[in-house]
Tab-separated table of C-alpha atoms in Angstrom:
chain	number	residue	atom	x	y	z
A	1	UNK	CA	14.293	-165.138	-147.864
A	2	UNK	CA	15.130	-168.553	-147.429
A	3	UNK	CA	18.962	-169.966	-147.266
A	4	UNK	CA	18.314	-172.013	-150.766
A	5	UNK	CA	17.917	-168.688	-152.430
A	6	UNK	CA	20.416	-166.891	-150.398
A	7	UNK	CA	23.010	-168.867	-152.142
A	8	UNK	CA	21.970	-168.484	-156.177
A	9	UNK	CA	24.243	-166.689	-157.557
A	10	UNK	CA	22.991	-162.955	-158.551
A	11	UNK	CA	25.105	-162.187	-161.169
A	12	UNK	CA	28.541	-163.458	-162.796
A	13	UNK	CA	31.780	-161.452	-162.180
A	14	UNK	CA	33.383	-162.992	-165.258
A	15	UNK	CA	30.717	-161.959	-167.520
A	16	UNK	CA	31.439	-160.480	-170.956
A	17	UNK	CA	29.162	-156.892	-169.457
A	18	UNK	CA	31.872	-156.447	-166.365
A	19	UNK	CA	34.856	-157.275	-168.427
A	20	UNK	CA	33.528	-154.732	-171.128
A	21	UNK	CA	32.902	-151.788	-168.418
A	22	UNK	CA	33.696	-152.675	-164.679
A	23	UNK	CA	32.872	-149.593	-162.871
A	24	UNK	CA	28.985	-149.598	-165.027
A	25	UNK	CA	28.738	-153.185	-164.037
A	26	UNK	CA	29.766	-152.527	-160.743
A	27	UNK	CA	27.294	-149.199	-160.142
A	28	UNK	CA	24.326	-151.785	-161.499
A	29	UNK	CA	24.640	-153.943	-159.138
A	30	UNK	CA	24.911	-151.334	-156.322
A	31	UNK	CA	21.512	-150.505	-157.450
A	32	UNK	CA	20.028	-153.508	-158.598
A	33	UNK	CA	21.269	-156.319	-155.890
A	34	UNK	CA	24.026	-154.319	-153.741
A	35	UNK	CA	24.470	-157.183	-151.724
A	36	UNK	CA	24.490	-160.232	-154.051
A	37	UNK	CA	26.181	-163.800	-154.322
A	38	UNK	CA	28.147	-165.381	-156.890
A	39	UNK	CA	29.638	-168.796	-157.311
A	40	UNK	CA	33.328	-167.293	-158.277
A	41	UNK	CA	33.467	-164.439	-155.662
A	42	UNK	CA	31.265	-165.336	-152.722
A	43	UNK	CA	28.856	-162.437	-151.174
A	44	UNK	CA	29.649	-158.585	-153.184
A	45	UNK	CA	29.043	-155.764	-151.392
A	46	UNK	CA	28.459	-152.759	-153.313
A	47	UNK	CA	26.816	-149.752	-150.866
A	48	UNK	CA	28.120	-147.816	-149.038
A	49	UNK	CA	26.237	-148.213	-146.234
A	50	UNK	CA	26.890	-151.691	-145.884
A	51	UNK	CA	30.639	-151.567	-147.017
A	52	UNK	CA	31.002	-149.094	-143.953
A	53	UNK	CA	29.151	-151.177	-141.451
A	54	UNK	CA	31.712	-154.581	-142.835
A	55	UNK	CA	34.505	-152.038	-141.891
A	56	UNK	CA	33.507	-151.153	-138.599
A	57	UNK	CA	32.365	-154.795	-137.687
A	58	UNK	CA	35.666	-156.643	-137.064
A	59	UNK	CA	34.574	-159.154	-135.128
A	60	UNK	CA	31.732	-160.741	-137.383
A	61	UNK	CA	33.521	-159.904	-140.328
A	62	UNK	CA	37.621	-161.091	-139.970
A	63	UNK	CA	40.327	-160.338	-141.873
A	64	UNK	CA	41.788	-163.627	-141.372
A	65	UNK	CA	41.188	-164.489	-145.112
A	66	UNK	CA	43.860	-167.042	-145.979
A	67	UNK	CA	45.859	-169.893	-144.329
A	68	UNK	CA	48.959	-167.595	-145.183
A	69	UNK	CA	50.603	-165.054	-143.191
A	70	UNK	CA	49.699	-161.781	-144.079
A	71	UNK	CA	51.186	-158.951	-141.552
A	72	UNK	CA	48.968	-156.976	-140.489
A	73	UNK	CA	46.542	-156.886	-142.976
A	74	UNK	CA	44.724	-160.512	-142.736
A	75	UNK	CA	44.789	-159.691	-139.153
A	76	UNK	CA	41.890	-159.137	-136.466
A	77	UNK	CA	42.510	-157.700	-132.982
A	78	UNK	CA	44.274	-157.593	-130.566
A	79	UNK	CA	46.932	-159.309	-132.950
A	80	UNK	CA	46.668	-156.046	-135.463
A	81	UNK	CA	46.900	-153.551	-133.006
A	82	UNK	CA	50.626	-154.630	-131.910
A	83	UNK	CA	51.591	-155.377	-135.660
A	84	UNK	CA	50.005	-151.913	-136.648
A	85	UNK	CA	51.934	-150.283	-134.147
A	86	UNK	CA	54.650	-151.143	-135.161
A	87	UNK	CA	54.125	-150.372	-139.084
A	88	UNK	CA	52.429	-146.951	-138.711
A	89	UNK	CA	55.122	-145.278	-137.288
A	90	UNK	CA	57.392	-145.372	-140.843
A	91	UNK	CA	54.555	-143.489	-142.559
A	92	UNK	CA	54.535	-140.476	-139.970
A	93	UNK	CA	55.031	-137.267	-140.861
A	94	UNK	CA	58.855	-137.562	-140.102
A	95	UNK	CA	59.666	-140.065	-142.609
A	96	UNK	CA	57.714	-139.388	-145.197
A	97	UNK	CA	58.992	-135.385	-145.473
A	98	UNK	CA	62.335	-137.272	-145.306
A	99	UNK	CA	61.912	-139.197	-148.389
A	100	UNK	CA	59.446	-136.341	-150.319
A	101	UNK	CA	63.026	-135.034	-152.274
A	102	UNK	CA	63.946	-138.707	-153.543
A	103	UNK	CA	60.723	-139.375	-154.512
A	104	UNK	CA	60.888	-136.053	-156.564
A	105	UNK	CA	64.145	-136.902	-157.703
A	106	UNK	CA	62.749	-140.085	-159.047
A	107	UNK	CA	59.766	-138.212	-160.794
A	108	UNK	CA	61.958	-135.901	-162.411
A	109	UNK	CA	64.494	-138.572	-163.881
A	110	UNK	CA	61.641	-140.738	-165.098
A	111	UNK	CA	60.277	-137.840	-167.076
A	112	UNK	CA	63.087	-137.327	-168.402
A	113	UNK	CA	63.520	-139.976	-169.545
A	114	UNK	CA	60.235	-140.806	-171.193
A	115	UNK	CA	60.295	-136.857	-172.858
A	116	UNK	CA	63.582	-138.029	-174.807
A	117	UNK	CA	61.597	-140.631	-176.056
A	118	UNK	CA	58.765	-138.155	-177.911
A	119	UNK	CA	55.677	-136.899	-177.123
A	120	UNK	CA	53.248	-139.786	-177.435
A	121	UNK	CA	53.210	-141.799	-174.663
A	122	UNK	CA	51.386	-145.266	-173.390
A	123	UNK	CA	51.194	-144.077	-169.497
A	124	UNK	CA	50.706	-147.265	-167.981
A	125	UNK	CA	53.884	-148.795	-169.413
A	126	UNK	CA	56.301	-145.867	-170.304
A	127	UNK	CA	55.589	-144.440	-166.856
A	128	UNK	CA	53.057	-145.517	-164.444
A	129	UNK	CA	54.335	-149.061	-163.996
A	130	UNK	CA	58.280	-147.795	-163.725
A	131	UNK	CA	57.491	-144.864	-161.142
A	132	UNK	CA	55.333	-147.162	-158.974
A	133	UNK	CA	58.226	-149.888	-158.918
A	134	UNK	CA	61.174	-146.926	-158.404
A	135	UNK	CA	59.617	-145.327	-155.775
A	136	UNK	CA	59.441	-148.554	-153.946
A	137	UNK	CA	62.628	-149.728	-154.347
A	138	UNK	CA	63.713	-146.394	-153.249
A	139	UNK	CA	62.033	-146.164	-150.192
A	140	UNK	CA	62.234	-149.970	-148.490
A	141	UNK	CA	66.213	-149.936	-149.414
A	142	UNK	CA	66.161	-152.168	-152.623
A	143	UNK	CA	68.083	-152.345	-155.157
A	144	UNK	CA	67.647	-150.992	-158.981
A	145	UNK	CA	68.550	-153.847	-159.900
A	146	UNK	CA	64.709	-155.621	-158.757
A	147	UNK	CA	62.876	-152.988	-160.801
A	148	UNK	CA	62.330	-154.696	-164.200
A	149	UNK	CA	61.953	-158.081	-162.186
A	150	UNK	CA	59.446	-156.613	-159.867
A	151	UNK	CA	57.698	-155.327	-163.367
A	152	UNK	CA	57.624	-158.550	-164.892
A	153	UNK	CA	56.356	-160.336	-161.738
A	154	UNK	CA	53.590	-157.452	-161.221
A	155	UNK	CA	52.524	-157.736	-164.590
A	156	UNK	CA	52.459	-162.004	-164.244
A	157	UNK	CA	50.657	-161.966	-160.893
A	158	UNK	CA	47.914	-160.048	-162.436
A	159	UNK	CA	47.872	-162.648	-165.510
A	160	UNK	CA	47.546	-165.279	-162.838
A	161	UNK	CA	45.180	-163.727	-160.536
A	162	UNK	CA	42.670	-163.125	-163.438
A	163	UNK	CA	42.968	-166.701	-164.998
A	164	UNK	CA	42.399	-168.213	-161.479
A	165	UNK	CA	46.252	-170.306	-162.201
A	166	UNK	CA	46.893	-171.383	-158.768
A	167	UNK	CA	49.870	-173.478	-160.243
A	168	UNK	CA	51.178	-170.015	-161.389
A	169	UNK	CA	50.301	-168.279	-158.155
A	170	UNK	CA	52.077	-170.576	-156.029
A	171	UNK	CA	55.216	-170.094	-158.028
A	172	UNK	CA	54.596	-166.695	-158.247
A	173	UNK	CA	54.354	-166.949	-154.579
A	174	UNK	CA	57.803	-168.823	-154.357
A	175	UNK	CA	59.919	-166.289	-156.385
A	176	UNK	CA	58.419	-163.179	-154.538
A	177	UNK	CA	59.358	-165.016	-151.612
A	178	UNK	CA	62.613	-166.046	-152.673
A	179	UNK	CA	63.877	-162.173	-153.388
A	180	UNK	CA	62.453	-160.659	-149.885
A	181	UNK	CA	64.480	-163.786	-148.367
A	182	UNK	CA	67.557	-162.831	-150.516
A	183	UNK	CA	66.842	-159.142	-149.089
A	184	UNK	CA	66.636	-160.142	-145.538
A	185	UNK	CA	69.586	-162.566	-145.631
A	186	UNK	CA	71.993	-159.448	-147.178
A	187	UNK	CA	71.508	-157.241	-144.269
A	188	UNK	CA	71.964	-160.200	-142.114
A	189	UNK	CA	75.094	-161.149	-143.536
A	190	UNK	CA	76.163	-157.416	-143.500
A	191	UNK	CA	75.069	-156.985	-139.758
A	192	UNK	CA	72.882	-154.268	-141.079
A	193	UNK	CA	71.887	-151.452	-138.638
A	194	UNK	CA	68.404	-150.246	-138.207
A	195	UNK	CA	69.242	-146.763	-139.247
A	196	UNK	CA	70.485	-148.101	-143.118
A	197	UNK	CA	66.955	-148.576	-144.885
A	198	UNK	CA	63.081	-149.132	-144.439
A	199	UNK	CA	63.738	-153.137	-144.912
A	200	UNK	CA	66.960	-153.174	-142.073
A	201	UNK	CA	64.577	-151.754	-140.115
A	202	UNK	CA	61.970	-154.243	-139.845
A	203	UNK	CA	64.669	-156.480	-139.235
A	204	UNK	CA	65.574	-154.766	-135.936
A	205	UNK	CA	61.577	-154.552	-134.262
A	206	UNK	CA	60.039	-156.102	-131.618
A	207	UNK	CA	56.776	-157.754	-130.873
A	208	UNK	CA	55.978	-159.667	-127.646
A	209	UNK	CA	59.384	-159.312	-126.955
A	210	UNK	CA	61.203	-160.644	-129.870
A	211	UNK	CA	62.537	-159.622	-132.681
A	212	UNK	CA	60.522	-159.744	-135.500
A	213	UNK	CA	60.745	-163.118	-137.550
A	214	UNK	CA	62.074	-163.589	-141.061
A	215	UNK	CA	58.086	-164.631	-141.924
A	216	UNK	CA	56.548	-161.765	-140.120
A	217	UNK	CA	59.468	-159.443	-142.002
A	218	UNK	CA	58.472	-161.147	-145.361
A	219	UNK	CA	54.733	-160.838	-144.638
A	220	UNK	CA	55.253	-156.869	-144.303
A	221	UNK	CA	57.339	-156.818	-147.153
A	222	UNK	CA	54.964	-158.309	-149.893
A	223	UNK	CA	51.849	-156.550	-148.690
A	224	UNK	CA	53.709	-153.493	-148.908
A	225	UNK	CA	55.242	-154.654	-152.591
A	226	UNK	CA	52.307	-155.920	-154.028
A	227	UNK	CA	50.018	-153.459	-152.917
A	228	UNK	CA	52.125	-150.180	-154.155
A	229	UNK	CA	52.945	-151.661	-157.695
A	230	UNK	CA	49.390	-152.381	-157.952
A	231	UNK	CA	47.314	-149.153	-156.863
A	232	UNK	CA	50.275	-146.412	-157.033
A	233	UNK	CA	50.339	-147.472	-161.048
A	234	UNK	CA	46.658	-147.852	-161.370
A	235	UNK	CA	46.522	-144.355	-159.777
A	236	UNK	CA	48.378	-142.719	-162.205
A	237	UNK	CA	46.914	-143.483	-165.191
A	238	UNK	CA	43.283	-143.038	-164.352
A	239	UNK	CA	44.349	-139.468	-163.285
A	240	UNK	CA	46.422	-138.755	-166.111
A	241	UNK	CA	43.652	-140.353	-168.293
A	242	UNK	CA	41.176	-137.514	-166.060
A	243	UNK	CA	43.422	-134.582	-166.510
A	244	UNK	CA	44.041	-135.648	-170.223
A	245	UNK	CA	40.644	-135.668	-170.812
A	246	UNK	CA	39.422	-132.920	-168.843
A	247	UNK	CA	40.999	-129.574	-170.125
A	248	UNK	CA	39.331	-127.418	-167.068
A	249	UNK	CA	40.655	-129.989	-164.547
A	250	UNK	CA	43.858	-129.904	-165.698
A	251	UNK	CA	44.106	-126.257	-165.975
A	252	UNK	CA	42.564	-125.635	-161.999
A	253	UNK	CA	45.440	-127.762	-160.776
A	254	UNK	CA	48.360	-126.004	-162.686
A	255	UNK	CA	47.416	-122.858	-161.773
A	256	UNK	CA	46.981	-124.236	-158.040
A	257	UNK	CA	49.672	-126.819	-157.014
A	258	UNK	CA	47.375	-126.205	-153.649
A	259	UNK	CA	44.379	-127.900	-155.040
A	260	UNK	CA	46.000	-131.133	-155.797
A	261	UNK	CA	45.156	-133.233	-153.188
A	262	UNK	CA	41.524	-132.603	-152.901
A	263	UNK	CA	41.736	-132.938	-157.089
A	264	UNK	CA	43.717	-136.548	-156.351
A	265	UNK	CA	41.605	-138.036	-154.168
A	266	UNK	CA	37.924	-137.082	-155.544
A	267	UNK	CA	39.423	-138.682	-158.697
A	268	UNK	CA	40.420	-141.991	-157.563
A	269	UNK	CA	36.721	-141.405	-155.706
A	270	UNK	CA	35.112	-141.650	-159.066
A	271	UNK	CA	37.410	-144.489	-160.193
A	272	UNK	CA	39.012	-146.278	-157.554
A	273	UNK	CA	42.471	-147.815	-158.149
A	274	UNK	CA	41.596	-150.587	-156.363
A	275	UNK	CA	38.872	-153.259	-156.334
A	276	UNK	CA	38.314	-153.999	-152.866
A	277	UNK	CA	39.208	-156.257	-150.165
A	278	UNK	CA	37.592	-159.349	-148.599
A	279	UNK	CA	36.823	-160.772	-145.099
A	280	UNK	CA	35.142	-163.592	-143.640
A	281	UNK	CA	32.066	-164.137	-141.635
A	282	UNK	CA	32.580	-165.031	-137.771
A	283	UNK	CA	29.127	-165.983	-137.580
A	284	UNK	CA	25.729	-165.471	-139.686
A	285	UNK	CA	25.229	-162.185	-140.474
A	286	UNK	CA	22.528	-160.201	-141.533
A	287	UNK	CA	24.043	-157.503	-144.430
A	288	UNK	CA	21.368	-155.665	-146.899
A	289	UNK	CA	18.672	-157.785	-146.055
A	290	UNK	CA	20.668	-160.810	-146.793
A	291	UNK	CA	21.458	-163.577	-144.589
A	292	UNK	CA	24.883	-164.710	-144.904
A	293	UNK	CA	26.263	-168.100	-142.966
A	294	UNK	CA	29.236	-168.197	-140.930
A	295	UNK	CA	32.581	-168.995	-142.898
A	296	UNK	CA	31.179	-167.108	-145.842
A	297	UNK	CA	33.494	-164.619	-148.420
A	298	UNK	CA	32.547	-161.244	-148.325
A	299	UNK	CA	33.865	-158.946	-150.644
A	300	UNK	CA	34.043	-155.163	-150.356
A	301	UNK	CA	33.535	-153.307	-154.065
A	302	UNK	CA	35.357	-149.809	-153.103
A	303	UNK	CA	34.844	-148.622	-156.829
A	304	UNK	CA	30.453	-149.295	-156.168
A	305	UNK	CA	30.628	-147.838	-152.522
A	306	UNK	CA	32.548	-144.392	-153.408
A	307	UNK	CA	30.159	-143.907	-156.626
A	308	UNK	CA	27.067	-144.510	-154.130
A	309	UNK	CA	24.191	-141.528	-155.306
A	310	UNK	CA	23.166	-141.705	-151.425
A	311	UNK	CA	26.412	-140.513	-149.877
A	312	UNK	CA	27.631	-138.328	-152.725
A	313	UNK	CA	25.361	-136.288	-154.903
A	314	UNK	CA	26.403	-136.653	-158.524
A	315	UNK	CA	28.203	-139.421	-157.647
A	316	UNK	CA	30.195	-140.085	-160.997
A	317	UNK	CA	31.573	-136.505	-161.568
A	318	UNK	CA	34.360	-135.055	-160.264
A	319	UNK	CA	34.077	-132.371	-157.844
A	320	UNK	CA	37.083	-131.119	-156.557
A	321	UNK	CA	35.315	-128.878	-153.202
A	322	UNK	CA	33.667	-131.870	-152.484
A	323	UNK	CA	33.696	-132.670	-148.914
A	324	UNK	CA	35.872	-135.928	-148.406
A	325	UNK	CA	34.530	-137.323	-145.328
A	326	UNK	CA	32.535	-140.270	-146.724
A	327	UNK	CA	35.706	-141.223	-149.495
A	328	UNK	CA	36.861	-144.700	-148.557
A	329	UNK	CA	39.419	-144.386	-151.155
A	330	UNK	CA	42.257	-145.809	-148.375
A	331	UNK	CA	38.910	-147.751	-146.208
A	332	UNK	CA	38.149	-146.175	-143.266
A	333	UNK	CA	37.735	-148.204	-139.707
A	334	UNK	CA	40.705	-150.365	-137.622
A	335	UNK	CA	42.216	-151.483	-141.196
A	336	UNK	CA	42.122	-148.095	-143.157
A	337	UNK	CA	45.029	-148.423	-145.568
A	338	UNK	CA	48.391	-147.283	-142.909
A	339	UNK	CA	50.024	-146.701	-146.338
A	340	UNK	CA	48.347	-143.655	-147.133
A	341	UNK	CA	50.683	-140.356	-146.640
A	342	UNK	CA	53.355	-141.923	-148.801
A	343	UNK	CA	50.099	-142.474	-151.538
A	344	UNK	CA	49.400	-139.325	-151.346
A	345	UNK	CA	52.498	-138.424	-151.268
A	346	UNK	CA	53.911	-140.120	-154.339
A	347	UNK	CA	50.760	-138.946	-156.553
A	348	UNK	CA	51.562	-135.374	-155.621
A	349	UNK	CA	54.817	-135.216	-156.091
A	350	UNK	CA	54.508	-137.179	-159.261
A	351	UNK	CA	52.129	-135.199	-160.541
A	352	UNK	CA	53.743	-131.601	-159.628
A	353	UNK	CA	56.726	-132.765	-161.864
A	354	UNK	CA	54.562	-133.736	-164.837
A	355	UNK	CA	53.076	-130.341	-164.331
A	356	UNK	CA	56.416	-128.673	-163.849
A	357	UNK	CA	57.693	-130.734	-167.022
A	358	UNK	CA	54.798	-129.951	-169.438
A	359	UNK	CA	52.816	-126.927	-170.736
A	360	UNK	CA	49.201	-129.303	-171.424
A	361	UNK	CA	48.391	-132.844	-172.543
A	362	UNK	CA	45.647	-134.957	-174.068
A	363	UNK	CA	44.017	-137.990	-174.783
A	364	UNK	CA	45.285	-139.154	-178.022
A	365	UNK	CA	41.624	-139.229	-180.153
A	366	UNK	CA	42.927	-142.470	-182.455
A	367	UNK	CA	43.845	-144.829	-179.723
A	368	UNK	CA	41.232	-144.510	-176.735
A	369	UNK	CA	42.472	-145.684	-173.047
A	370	UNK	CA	41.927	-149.579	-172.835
A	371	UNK	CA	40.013	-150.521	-169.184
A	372	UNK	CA	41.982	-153.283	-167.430
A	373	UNK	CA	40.838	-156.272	-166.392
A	374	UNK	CA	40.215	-157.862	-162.733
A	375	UNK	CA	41.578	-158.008	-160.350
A	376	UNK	CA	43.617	-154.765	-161.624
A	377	UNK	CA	41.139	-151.470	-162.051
A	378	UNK	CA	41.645	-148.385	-163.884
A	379	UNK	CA	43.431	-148.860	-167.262
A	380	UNK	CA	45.199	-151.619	-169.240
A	381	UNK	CA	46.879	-148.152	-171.365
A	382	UNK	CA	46.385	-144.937	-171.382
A	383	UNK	CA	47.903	-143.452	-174.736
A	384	UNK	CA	48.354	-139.465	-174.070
A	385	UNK	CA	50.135	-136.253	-175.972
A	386	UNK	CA	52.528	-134.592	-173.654
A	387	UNK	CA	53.459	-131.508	-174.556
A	388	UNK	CA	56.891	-131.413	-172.946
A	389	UNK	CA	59.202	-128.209	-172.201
């Protein structure tokens, strides 16, 4: 196939078909072109097959994404190794058993909350959106104060994102920036120790024999903001939304807390909380039988690549003994999400509240769960019937 041809574009991200039904569009495509060029986002890859060999092929296909710093994510060795040596070690099994009882705490106080309120609830913003920004907080040290700000600027980054406002986005940028600057500059001030919080901490590593700098600190701090707000809300509802809809689901998991990580992640299998990530080609590339030039975007679909029929059999349903090998839910490879215990911690404990807090729920049948929009994935809202206690 010649270059010319390469580079039409395949199909149209924006179109009226993805925006109606992302995850259908998306398992088309995976079928139809699974490695296929578009004008907005570059080269799509949808299989998972190829997204694997993109994830185990750092050196021809580089994180280094953007002219900004991003710690360690839009990294490539040996740079990521240090960073990620340095970030793994607050999501070991240590810390995050620490924090599991304020996490709960938080779970329980939300619900609370929202149950005074009645029993029809819109998930994403009664409770999704204000556990996700809580839990946070809570566990890098912030204040409670940041929680409806960090709301509104998730919510206005998304806004931004999907109408392709770079003017926003830079200012967006700016204010983020501004409060993880205010953060830093309190402990400062304070002479903060690296025993007070998650964020203090950071403040008091080392890499090539330096502390870590204000940038580098910031850098950690927004992927780790941005990111959890994001997928830890997203999470929620299309679970809730599962369990809601599913009466046999719902029922295996409350009558065995023990099944509810398996039940988590084959759920976010079938609808992943996130869309993907990109990376750049080092150097031309052959991916899918496509030839792809040097400098080119390449963007990994996780939602396409965890429904692929030729790694899971019956793909789209939900299979809780499924064997979880082949789930890139949190990647897989050198960059596999370092995040992930306190993920799958948060959903767990979230959801063994809810459980603890309600006898059943369900969808309600007048006002069906609205899809969101990219770049977010799972649900706009989720209207559901809680049956509290």
């Amino acid at each position: 196939m010649s270059k010319k041809n390469d580079m039409k574009s395949d199909w149209n991200p924006d179109s009226d078909d993805v925006k109606r039904d992302q995850v259908a569009a998306y398992d088309e495509m995976r079928e139809r072109c699974p490695v296929a060029h578009s004008e907005v986002r570059g080269w799509s890859v949808f299989r998972h097959a190829d997204v694997v060999q993109v994830l185990n092929d750092h050196e021809r296909f580089s994180n280094q994404v953007s002219r900004h710093l991003s710690v360690p994510n839009g990294m490539d060795p040996p740079e990521h190794t240090v960073y990620r040596q340095i970030i793994e070690p607050y999501f070991a099994s240590e810390p995050m058993a620490a924090f599991e009882p304020i996490c709960r705490d938080i779970a329980s106080d939300l619900l609370s909350e929202v149950a005074a309120l009645g029993s029809d609830v819109e998930v994403m913003g009664d409770l999704a959106q204000h556990f996700a920004v809580r839990v946070q907080c809570a566990f890098l040290g912030w204040p409670t104060s940041l929680h409806e700000p960090l709301i509104r600027w998730a919510n206005s980054h998304q806004r931004a994102t999907r109408d392709a406002d770079r003017v926003a986005l830079s200012a967006l940028a700016r204010e983020l920036d501004a409060i993880v600057d205010d953060l830093i500059e309190q402990r400062v001030q304070s002479g903060a120790k690296a025993s007070d919080d998650v964020t203090a901490s950071l403040m008091h590593q080392t890499v090539h024999d330096r502390r870590l700098s204000n940038e580098e600190i910031g850098s950690i701090l927004r992927n780790w903001t941005v990111g959890e707000l994001g997928t830890i809300s997203a999470s929620i509802g299309i679970f809730l939304q599962h369990l809601a809809d599913n009466s046999a689901h719902q029922d295996v998991v409350r009558r065995d807390r023990s099944r509810l990580p398996a039940a988590i992640d084959e759920i976010l299998r079938v609808h992943n909380p996130l869309h993907g990530n990109r990376r750049t080609t080092t150097c031309p590339v052959k991916l899918g039988g496509r030839s792809i030039g040097a400098g080119e975007r390449v963007y990994i679909n996780w939602i396409a690549a965890n429904r692929d029929p030729f790694v899971f059999e019956d793909a789209a349903s939900v299979k809780f003994d499924r064997n979880p090998n082949d789930n890139l839910l949190y990647g897989a490879g050198i960059h596999v999400c370092p995040g992930a215990p306190l993920a799958r911690l948060e959903m767990r404990v979230f959801i063994e509240a809810l459980m603890d807090r309600t006898t059943t729920f369900h969808l309600q049948p007048t006002s069906p769960a609205l899809p969101a929009s990219f770049p977010a994935s799972g649900y706009a809202t989720v209207r559901i019937f809680f049956h509290w206690k």
